[in-house]
GROMACS .gro file of C-alpha atoms in nm:
model
  342
    1MET     CA    1   0.000   0.002  -0.003
    2THR     CA    2   0.129   0.347  -0.090
    3LYS     CA    3   0.248   0.533   0.224
    4LEU     CA    4   0.113   0.882   0.295
    5SER     CA    5   0.362   1.162   0.306
    6ARG     CA    6   0.427   1.351   0.626
    7PHE     CA    7   0.231   1.646   0.490
    8ASP     CA    8  -0.070   1.420   0.409
    9MET     CA    9  -0.045   1.260   0.756
   10ARG     CA   10  -0.048   1.595   0.926
   11ASN     CA   11  -0.347   1.717   0.726
   12ARG     CA   12  -0.538   1.396   0.803
   13ALA     CA   13  -0.460   1.431   1.171
   14ARG     CA   14  -0.588   1.788   1.174
   15ARG     CA   15  -0.907   1.675   1.005
   16GLU     CA   16  -0.957   1.403   1.260
   17ARG     CA   17  -0.932   1.660   1.542
   18ARG     CA   18  -1.191   1.890   1.388
   19THR     CA   19  -1.533   1.876   1.544
   20ALA     CA   20  -1.732   1.998   1.245
   21LEU     CA   21  -1.689   1.805   0.926
   22ARG     CA   22  -1.772   1.901   0.565
   23CYS     CA   23  -1.954   1.599   0.425
   24LEU     CA   24  -2.047   1.517   0.065
   25ILE     CA   25  -2.341   1.279   0.017
   26THR     CA   26  -2.416   1.145  -0.329
   27GLY     CA   27  -2.771   1.028  -0.363
   28GLY     CA   28  -2.839   1.284  -0.087
   29ALA     CA   29  -3.201   1.353  -0.193
   30GLY     CA   30  -3.295   0.981  -0.166
   31PHE     CA   31  -3.459   0.788   0.110
   32LEU     CA   32  -3.138   0.725   0.312
   33GLY     CA   33  -2.938   1.018   0.187
   34SER     CA   34  -3.194   1.271   0.312
   35HIS     CA   35  -3.208   1.113   0.658
   36LEU     CA   36  -2.827   1.101   0.667
   37SER     CA   37  -2.818   1.475   0.580
   38ASP     CA   38  -3.055   1.547   0.866
   39ARG     CA   39  -2.848   1.352   1.113
   40LEU     CA   40  -2.511   1.502   1.011
   41ILE     CA   41  -2.647   1.860   1.028
   42GLU     CA   42  -2.802   1.787   1.368
   43GLY     CA   43  -2.452   1.676   1.467
   44GLY     CA   44  -2.309   2.017   1.378
   45HIS     CA   45  -2.156   1.918   1.043
   46SER     CA   46  -2.215   2.069   0.699
   47VAL     CA   47  -2.351   1.872   0.397
   48ILE     CA   48  -2.313   1.901   0.023
   49CYS     CA   49  -2.600   1.699  -0.118
   50VAL     CA   50  -2.544   1.565  -0.476
   51ASP     CA   51  -2.833   1.401  -0.663
   52ASN     CA   52  -2.948   1.372  -1.024
   53LEU     CA   53  -3.308   1.318  -0.903
   54GLN     CA   54  -3.341   0.994  -1.105
   55THR     CA   55  -3.494   0.840  -0.792
   56GLY     CA   56  -3.414   1.104  -0.533
   57ARG     CA   57  -3.687   1.360  -0.458
   58LEU     CA   58  -3.652   1.731  -0.370
   59ARG     CA   59  -3.938   1.693  -0.127
   60ASN     CA   60  -3.704   1.481   0.086
   61ILE     CA   61  -3.471   1.772   0.137
   62ALA     CA   62  -3.710   2.063   0.103
   63HIS     CA   63  -3.679   2.140   0.475
   64LEU     CA   64  -3.305   2.172   0.440
   65LEU     CA   65  -3.290   2.404   0.140
   66GLY     CA   66  -3.176   2.743   0.264
   67HIS     CA   67  -3.009   2.597   0.578
   68PRO     CA   68  -2.663   2.755   0.615
   69ALA     CA   69  -2.507   2.411   0.665
   70PHE     CA   70  -2.671   2.256   0.360
   71GLU     CA   71  -2.589   2.286  -0.012
   72TYR     CA   72  -2.777   2.098  -0.290
   73ARG     CA   73  -2.615   2.031  -0.627
   74GLN     CA   74  -2.798   1.854  -0.908
   75HIS     CA   75  -2.535   1.627  -1.076
   76ASP     CA   76  -2.506   1.275  -1.215
   77VAL     CA   77  -2.212   1.096  -1.059
   78ILE     CA   78  -2.119   0.923  -1.383
   79ALA     CA   79  -1.958   1.254  -1.474
   80PRO     CA   80  -1.659   1.392  -1.272
   81LEU     CA   81  -1.747   1.632  -0.990
   82GLU     CA   82  -1.553   1.941  -0.883
   83ILE     CA   83  -1.607   2.077  -0.539
   84ALA     CA   84  -1.433   2.393  -0.410
   85GLY     CA   85  -1.276   2.387  -0.071
   86PRO     CA   86  -1.205   2.097   0.167
   87ILE     CA   87  -1.409   1.781   0.203
   88ASP     CA   88  -1.364   1.557   0.505
   89ARG     CA   89  -1.615   1.276   0.440
   90ILE     CA   90  -1.781   1.131   0.123
   91TYR     CA   91  -2.080   0.908   0.162
   92ASN     CA   92  -2.143   0.746  -0.182
   93LEU     CA   93  -2.511   0.651  -0.174
   94ALA     CA   94  -2.579   0.725  -0.543
   95CYS     CA   95  -2.769   0.450  -0.731
   96ALA     CA   96  -3.132   0.341  -0.751
   97ALA     CA   97  -3.183   0.054  -0.506
   98SER     CA   98  -3.530  -0.077  -0.601
   99PRO     CA   99  -3.535  -0.349  -0.867
  100PRO     CA  100  -3.809  -0.198  -1.083
  101LYS     CA  101  -3.621   0.135  -1.096
  102TYR     CA  102  -3.263   0.013  -1.151
  103GLN     CA  103  -3.384  -0.231  -1.419
  104ARG     CA  104  -3.541   0.052  -1.624
  105ASP     CA  105  -3.198   0.158  -1.746
  106PRO     CA  106  -2.955  -0.114  -1.654
  107ILE     CA  107  -2.661   0.039  -1.834
  108HIS     CA  108  -2.692   0.362  -1.646
  109THR     CA  109  -2.728   0.168  -1.324
  110PHE     CA  110  -2.402  -0.008  -1.387
  111GLN     CA  111  -2.238   0.322  -1.487
  112THR     CA  112  -2.361   0.479  -1.163
  113CYS     CA  113  -2.209   0.197  -0.961
  114VAL     CA  114  -1.872   0.183  -1.138
  115LEU     CA  115  -1.812   0.525  -1.297
  116GLY     CA  116  -1.971   0.687  -1.000
  117ILE     CA  117  -1.739   0.530  -0.747
  118LEU     CA  118  -1.436   0.596  -0.966
  119ASN     CA  119  -1.524   0.965  -0.975
  120MET     CA  120  -1.587   0.973  -0.597
  121LEU     CA  121  -1.261   0.800  -0.520
  122ASP     CA  122  -1.070   1.042  -0.747
  123LEU     CA  123  -1.230   1.323  -0.552
  124ALA     CA  124  -1.156   1.154  -0.214
  125GLU     CA  125  -0.793   1.113  -0.317
  126ARG     CA  126  -0.756   1.480  -0.429
  127LYS     CA  127  -0.925   1.607  -0.105
  128GLY     CA  128  -0.771   1.359   0.137
  129ALA     CA  129  -1.124   1.262   0.243
  130ARG     CA  130  -1.250   0.939   0.395
  131ILE     CA  131  -1.505   0.771   0.172
  132LEU     CA  132  -1.782   0.529   0.254
  133GLN     CA  133  -1.941   0.314  -0.020
  134ALA     CA  134  -2.307   0.216   0.026
  135SER     CA  135  -2.277  -0.143  -0.094
  136THR     CA  136  -2.562  -0.392  -0.055
  137SER     CA  137  -2.662  -0.732   0.055
  138GLU     CA  138  -2.721  -0.803  -0.308
  139VAL     CA  139  -2.348  -0.879  -0.351
  140TYR     CA  140  -2.436  -1.212  -0.186
  141GLY     CA  141  -2.688  -1.290  -0.470
  142ASP     CA  142  -2.918  -1.575  -0.382
  143PRO     CA  143  -2.705  -1.717  -0.100
  144GLU     CA  144  -2.654  -2.079  -0.013
  145ILE     CA  145  -2.593  -1.994   0.355
  146SER     CA  146  -2.782  -1.789   0.611
  147PRO     CA  147  -2.707  -1.561   0.789
  148GLN     CA  148  -2.459  -1.415   0.541
  149PRO     CA  149  -2.114  -1.314   0.694
  150GLU     CA  150  -1.893  -1.071   0.509
  151GLY     CA  151  -1.652  -1.353   0.420
  152TYR     CA  152  -1.921  -1.528   0.207
  153ARG     CA  153  -1.851  -1.462  -0.163
  154GLY     CA  154  -2.200  -1.504  -0.289
  155ALA     CA  155  -2.398  -1.671  -0.567
  156VAL     CA  156  -2.465  -1.397  -0.815
  157ASN     CA  157  -2.606  -1.429  -1.169
  158THR     CA  158  -2.391  -1.210  -1.403
  159VAL     CA  159  -2.646  -1.204  -1.683
  160GLY     CA  160  -2.981  -1.163  -1.518
  161PRO     CA  161  -3.220  -0.869  -1.476
  162ARG     CA  162  -3.066  -0.785  -1.135
  163SER     CA  163  -2.709  -0.819  -1.254
  164CYS     CA  164  -2.662  -0.449  -1.340
  165TYR     CA  165  -2.705  -0.363  -0.974
  166ASP     CA  166  -2.562  -0.671  -0.806
  167GLU     CA  167  -2.248  -0.691  -1.019
  168GLY     CA  168  -2.217  -0.311  -1.029
  169LYS     CA  169  -2.199  -0.300  -0.647
  170ARG     CA  170  -1.952  -0.590  -0.638
  171ALA     CA  171  -1.730  -0.407  -0.891
  172ALA     CA  172  -1.755  -0.091  -0.684
  173GLU     CA  173  -1.623  -0.275  -0.379
  174THR     CA  174  -1.326  -0.394  -0.588
  175VAL     CA  175  -1.243  -0.043  -0.697
  176MET     CA  176  -1.265   0.077  -0.339
  177HIS     CA  177  -1.028  -0.192  -0.231
  178ASP     CA  178  -0.779  -0.114  -0.512
  179PHE     CA  179  -0.772   0.261  -0.438
  180HIS     CA  180  -0.705   0.184  -0.076
  181GLU     CA  181  -0.428  -0.065  -0.151
  182ALA     CA  182  -0.266   0.116  -0.440
  183ARG     CA  183  -0.319   0.487  -0.341
  184GLY     CA  184  -0.384   0.486   0.029
  185VAL     CA  185  -0.740   0.623   0.012
  186ASP     CA  186  -0.919   0.591   0.348
  187ILE     CA  187  -1.226   0.374   0.275
  188ARG     CA  188  -1.525   0.217   0.451
  189ILE     CA  189  -1.765  -0.032   0.286
  190ALA     CA  190  -2.120  -0.076   0.424
  191ARG     CA  191  -2.321  -0.376   0.303
  192ILE     CA  192  -2.675  -0.249   0.357
  193PHE     CA  193  -2.958  -0.498   0.404
  194ASN     CA  194  -3.327  -0.419   0.350
  195THR     CA  195  -3.410  -0.086   0.517
  196TYR     CA  196  -3.750   0.085   0.548
  197GLY     CA  197  -3.902   0.397   0.691
  198PRO     CA  198  -4.041   0.742   0.614
  199ARG     CA  199  -3.944   0.899   0.282
  200MET     CA  200  -3.955   0.577   0.094
  201ASP     CA  201  -4.107   0.630  -0.245
  202PRO     CA  202  -4.452   0.474  -0.261
  203GLY     CA  203  -4.363   0.332  -0.599
  204ASP     CA  204  -4.035   0.199  -0.480
  205GLY     CA  205  -4.120  -0.160  -0.553
  206ARG     CA  206  -3.970  -0.316  -0.236
  207VAL     CA  207  -4.144  -0.538   0.005
  208VAL     CA  208  -4.243  -0.290   0.280
  209SER     CA  209  -4.345  -0.005   0.046
  210ASN     CA  210  -4.545  -0.242  -0.174
  211PHE     CA  211  -4.727  -0.405   0.115
  212VAL     CA  212  -4.803  -0.086   0.299
  213THR     CA  213  -4.933   0.104   0.002
  214GLN     CA  214  -5.143  -0.193  -0.109
  215ALA     CA  215  -5.286  -0.242   0.233
  216LEU     CA  216  -5.370   0.126   0.277
  217SER     CA  217  -5.533   0.136  -0.065
  218GLY     CA  218  -5.742  -0.170   0.002
  219LYS     CA  219  -5.584  -0.352  -0.287
  220PRO     CA  220  -5.456  -0.712  -0.284
  221ILE     CA  221  -5.123  -0.748  -0.111
  222THR     CA  222  -4.911  -0.923  -0.371
  223ILE     CA  223  -4.644  -1.173  -0.276
  224TYR     CA  224  -4.412  -1.282  -0.553
  225GLY     CA  225  -4.359  -1.660  -0.517
  226ASP     CA  226  -4.474  -1.877  -0.231
  227GLY     CA  227  -4.377  -1.622   0.036
  228MET     CA  228  -4.132  -1.853   0.209
  229GLN     CA  229  -3.836  -1.639   0.109
  230THR     CA  230  -3.703  -1.438   0.401
  231ARG     CA  231  -3.609  -1.077   0.454
  232SER     CA  232  -3.451  -0.891   0.743
  233LEU     CA  233  -3.583  -0.537   0.789
  234CYS     CA  234  -3.385  -0.259   0.944
  235PHE     CA  235  -3.554   0.072   1.044
  236MET     CA  236  -3.385   0.371   0.876
  237LYS     CA  237  -3.293   0.542   1.205
  238ASP     CA  238  -3.082   0.234   1.308
  239LEU     CA  239  -2.924   0.211   0.965
  240ILE     CA  240  -2.817   0.582   0.965
  241THR     CA  241  -2.663   0.536   1.308
  242GLY     CA  242  -2.468   0.241   1.167
  243LEU     CA  243  -2.348   0.429   0.867
  244ILE     CA  244  -2.209   0.719   1.072
  245ALA     CA  245  -2.052   0.478   1.326
  246LEU     CA  246  -1.878   0.296   1.038
  247MET     CA  247  -1.755   0.617   0.884
  248GLU     CA  248  -1.612   0.745   1.205
  249SER     CA  249  -1.473   0.417   1.332
  250GLN     CA  250  -1.098   0.395   1.378
  251SER     CA  251  -1.105   0.015   1.412
  252ALA     CA  252  -1.343  -0.108   1.131
  253GLY     CA  253  -1.084  -0.051   0.861
  254PRO     CA  254  -1.133  -0.109   0.491
  255GLU     CA  255  -1.311  -0.453   0.516
  256PRO     CA  256  -1.683  -0.468   0.430
  257VAL     CA  257  -1.928  -0.446   0.725
  258ASN     CA  258  -2.286  -0.577   0.717
  259LEU     CA  259  -2.548  -0.330   0.839
  260GLY     CA  260  -2.892  -0.464   0.884
  261ASN     CA  261  -3.134  -0.627   1.128
  262PRO     CA  262  -3.066  -0.996   1.188
  263CYS     CA  263  -3.425  -1.059   1.286
  264GLU     CA  264  -3.553  -1.259   0.988
  265PHE     CA  265  -3.912  -1.286   0.855
  266HIS     CA  266  -4.082  -1.486   0.590
  267VAL     CA  267  -4.242  -1.262   0.334
  268ASN     CA  268  -4.578  -1.420   0.416
  269GLU     CA  269  -4.533  -1.309   0.775
  270ILE     CA  270  -4.438  -0.954   0.668
  271ALA     CA  271  -4.756  -0.933   0.467
  272ARG     CA  272  -4.970  -1.039   0.768
  273ILE     CA  273  -4.789  -0.798   1.007
  274VAL     CA  274  -4.836  -0.507   0.759
  275ARG     CA  275  -5.200  -0.580   0.701
  276GLU     CA  276  -5.274  -0.592   1.067
  277ALA     CA  277  -5.077  -0.278   1.145
  278CYS     CA  278  -5.265  -0.094   0.868
  279ALA     CA  279  -5.603  -0.227   0.996
  280SER     CA  280  -5.654  -0.341   0.640
  281HIS     CA  281  -5.881  -0.615   0.493
  282SER     CA  282  -5.677  -0.646   0.176
  283PRO     CA  283  -5.660  -1.011   0.059
  284ILE     CA  284  -5.310  -1.160   0.033
  285VAL     CA  285  -5.239  -1.303  -0.318
  286HIS     CA  286  -4.951  -1.477  -0.482
  287SER     CA  287  -4.787  -1.407  -0.819
  288LYS     CA  288  -4.492  -1.550  -1.010
  289ARG     CA  289  -4.161  -1.522  -0.832
  290SER     CA  290  -3.926  -1.261  -0.977
  291THR     CA  291  -3.613  -1.384  -1.152
  292ASP     CA  292  -3.313  -1.413  -0.919
  293ASP     CA  293  -3.523  -1.311  -0.620
  294PRO     CA  294  -3.313  -1.427  -0.319
  295HIS     CA  295  -3.461  -1.702  -0.105
  296GLN     CA  296  -3.283  -1.583   0.211
  297ARG     CA  297  -3.167  -1.242   0.323
  298CYS     CA  298  -3.030  -1.213   0.678
  299PRO     CA  299  -2.707  -1.040   0.791
  300ASP     CA  300  -2.444  -1.177   1.024
  301ILE     CA  301  -2.363  -0.850   1.212
  302GLY     CA  302  -2.091  -0.983   1.437
  303ARG     CA  303  -1.832  -0.751   1.270
  304ALA     CA  304  -2.049  -0.449   1.323
  305LYS     CA  305  -2.113  -0.539   1.689
  306ALA     CA  306  -1.736  -0.588   1.751
  307ALA     CA  307  -1.595  -0.295   1.554
  308LEU     CA  308  -1.876  -0.038   1.591
  309SER     CA  309  -2.063  -0.149   1.904
  310TRP     CA  310  -2.369  -0.126   1.675
  311GLU     CA  311  -2.686  -0.329   1.638
  312PRO     CA  312  -3.042  -0.229   1.557
  313THR     CA  313  -3.266  -0.135   1.847
  314THR     CA  314  -3.602  -0.081   1.666
  315SER     CA  315  -3.836  -0.372   1.614
  316PHE     CA  316  -4.026  -0.416   1.288
  317ALA     CA  317  -4.352  -0.342   1.464
  318GLU     CA  318  -4.207  -0.020   1.617
  319GLY     CA  319  -4.069   0.099   1.287
  320LEU     CA  320  -4.394   0.033   1.106
  321ILE     CA  321  -4.580   0.301   1.307
  322PRO     CA  322  -4.404   0.609   1.156
  323THR     CA  323  -4.366   0.426   0.824
  324ILE     CA  324  -4.738   0.366   0.781
  325ALA     CA  325  -4.814   0.722   0.905
  326TYR     CA  326  -4.580   0.858   0.632
  327PHE     CA  327  -4.729   0.651   0.359
  328ARG     CA  328  -5.085   0.759   0.464
  329SER     CA  329  -4.990   1.120   0.414
  330GLU     CA  330  -4.782   1.049   0.105
  331LEU     CA  331  -5.037   0.857  -0.100
  332GLY     CA  332  -5.285   1.138  -0.099
  333GLY     CA  333  -5.524   0.950  -0.321
  334VAL     CA  334  -5.256   0.891  -0.590
  335GLU     CA  335  -5.216   0.535  -0.704
  336PRO     CA  336  -4.852   0.437  -0.677
  337GLU     CA  337  -4.674   0.239  -0.947
  338LEU     CA  338  -4.572  -0.093  -0.791
  339GLY     CA  339  -4.325  -0.357  -0.911
  340GLY     CA  340  -4.166  -0.678  -0.794
  341ALA     CA  341  -4.070  -0.665  -0.428
  342ALA     CA  342  -3.713  -0.700  -0.309
   0.00000   0.00000   0.00000
């Protein structure tokens, strides 16, 4: 690994001592990016939010526009980005995460994953910033083991409808590793498992958003497949805490870290819990299982517990309360566009 010069080491040490950090968030107008912006600003930091609004929404950050510690820039990360002044932290959250949306333009999805992280790593190197890549549990594909530890290499289809996202995220992890080893860039990799909460797009196409919007609309709750596939569901508040803990950890190092809730549910059970929480009478129906839909999804969070002293504290039932309230206000009589659940 390339050694840092004494000048670079002194600069990095000064940044570590600073209380207020200047943070760049790509995908900052998205579901997670907007909550991360809130948390960082609440912590006394400043945020540069970058988003091309392909899936991000200005309404998610409307309350921050005009805040002295917040700057919004519309930009697609597949193009190089220039930022004046210092940057201490880069959170790379850019990329559609819901299968229906990332499959609409699979080439752009792959470009976002690969060209996007190359551009952000170049920026991190120039600025001497620490960079966190929002990777995904999808790097494990349709796993043969559960729960999935970070050392598991996965079972991923390279030529399926989900490959643009799955393989794009795997490639991004490789590039992160190579920049760290060859150029000394300070990196963190978060493998994010299913996360839910307020500010999800009603047409997101993932399991919680699908089920809640269908239940609230009185429409059939659609399960793709027999419903025996499992998901682990992490409330966004816990996930954001984990992301910041990983970014600021001095012990986690460059190795990937799973962030998610190890409490595992069958999709059939999720549908029943959501229907009851929504006081809905929607029937539960089954449709054809989506291609490459994983049978199991559950994180081994032993590394996060040891390195970050982190684990989720919000139960699915607790997290559903604000999530359902959000969707009630968000739907506003407009029928959402739904797709295959992830």
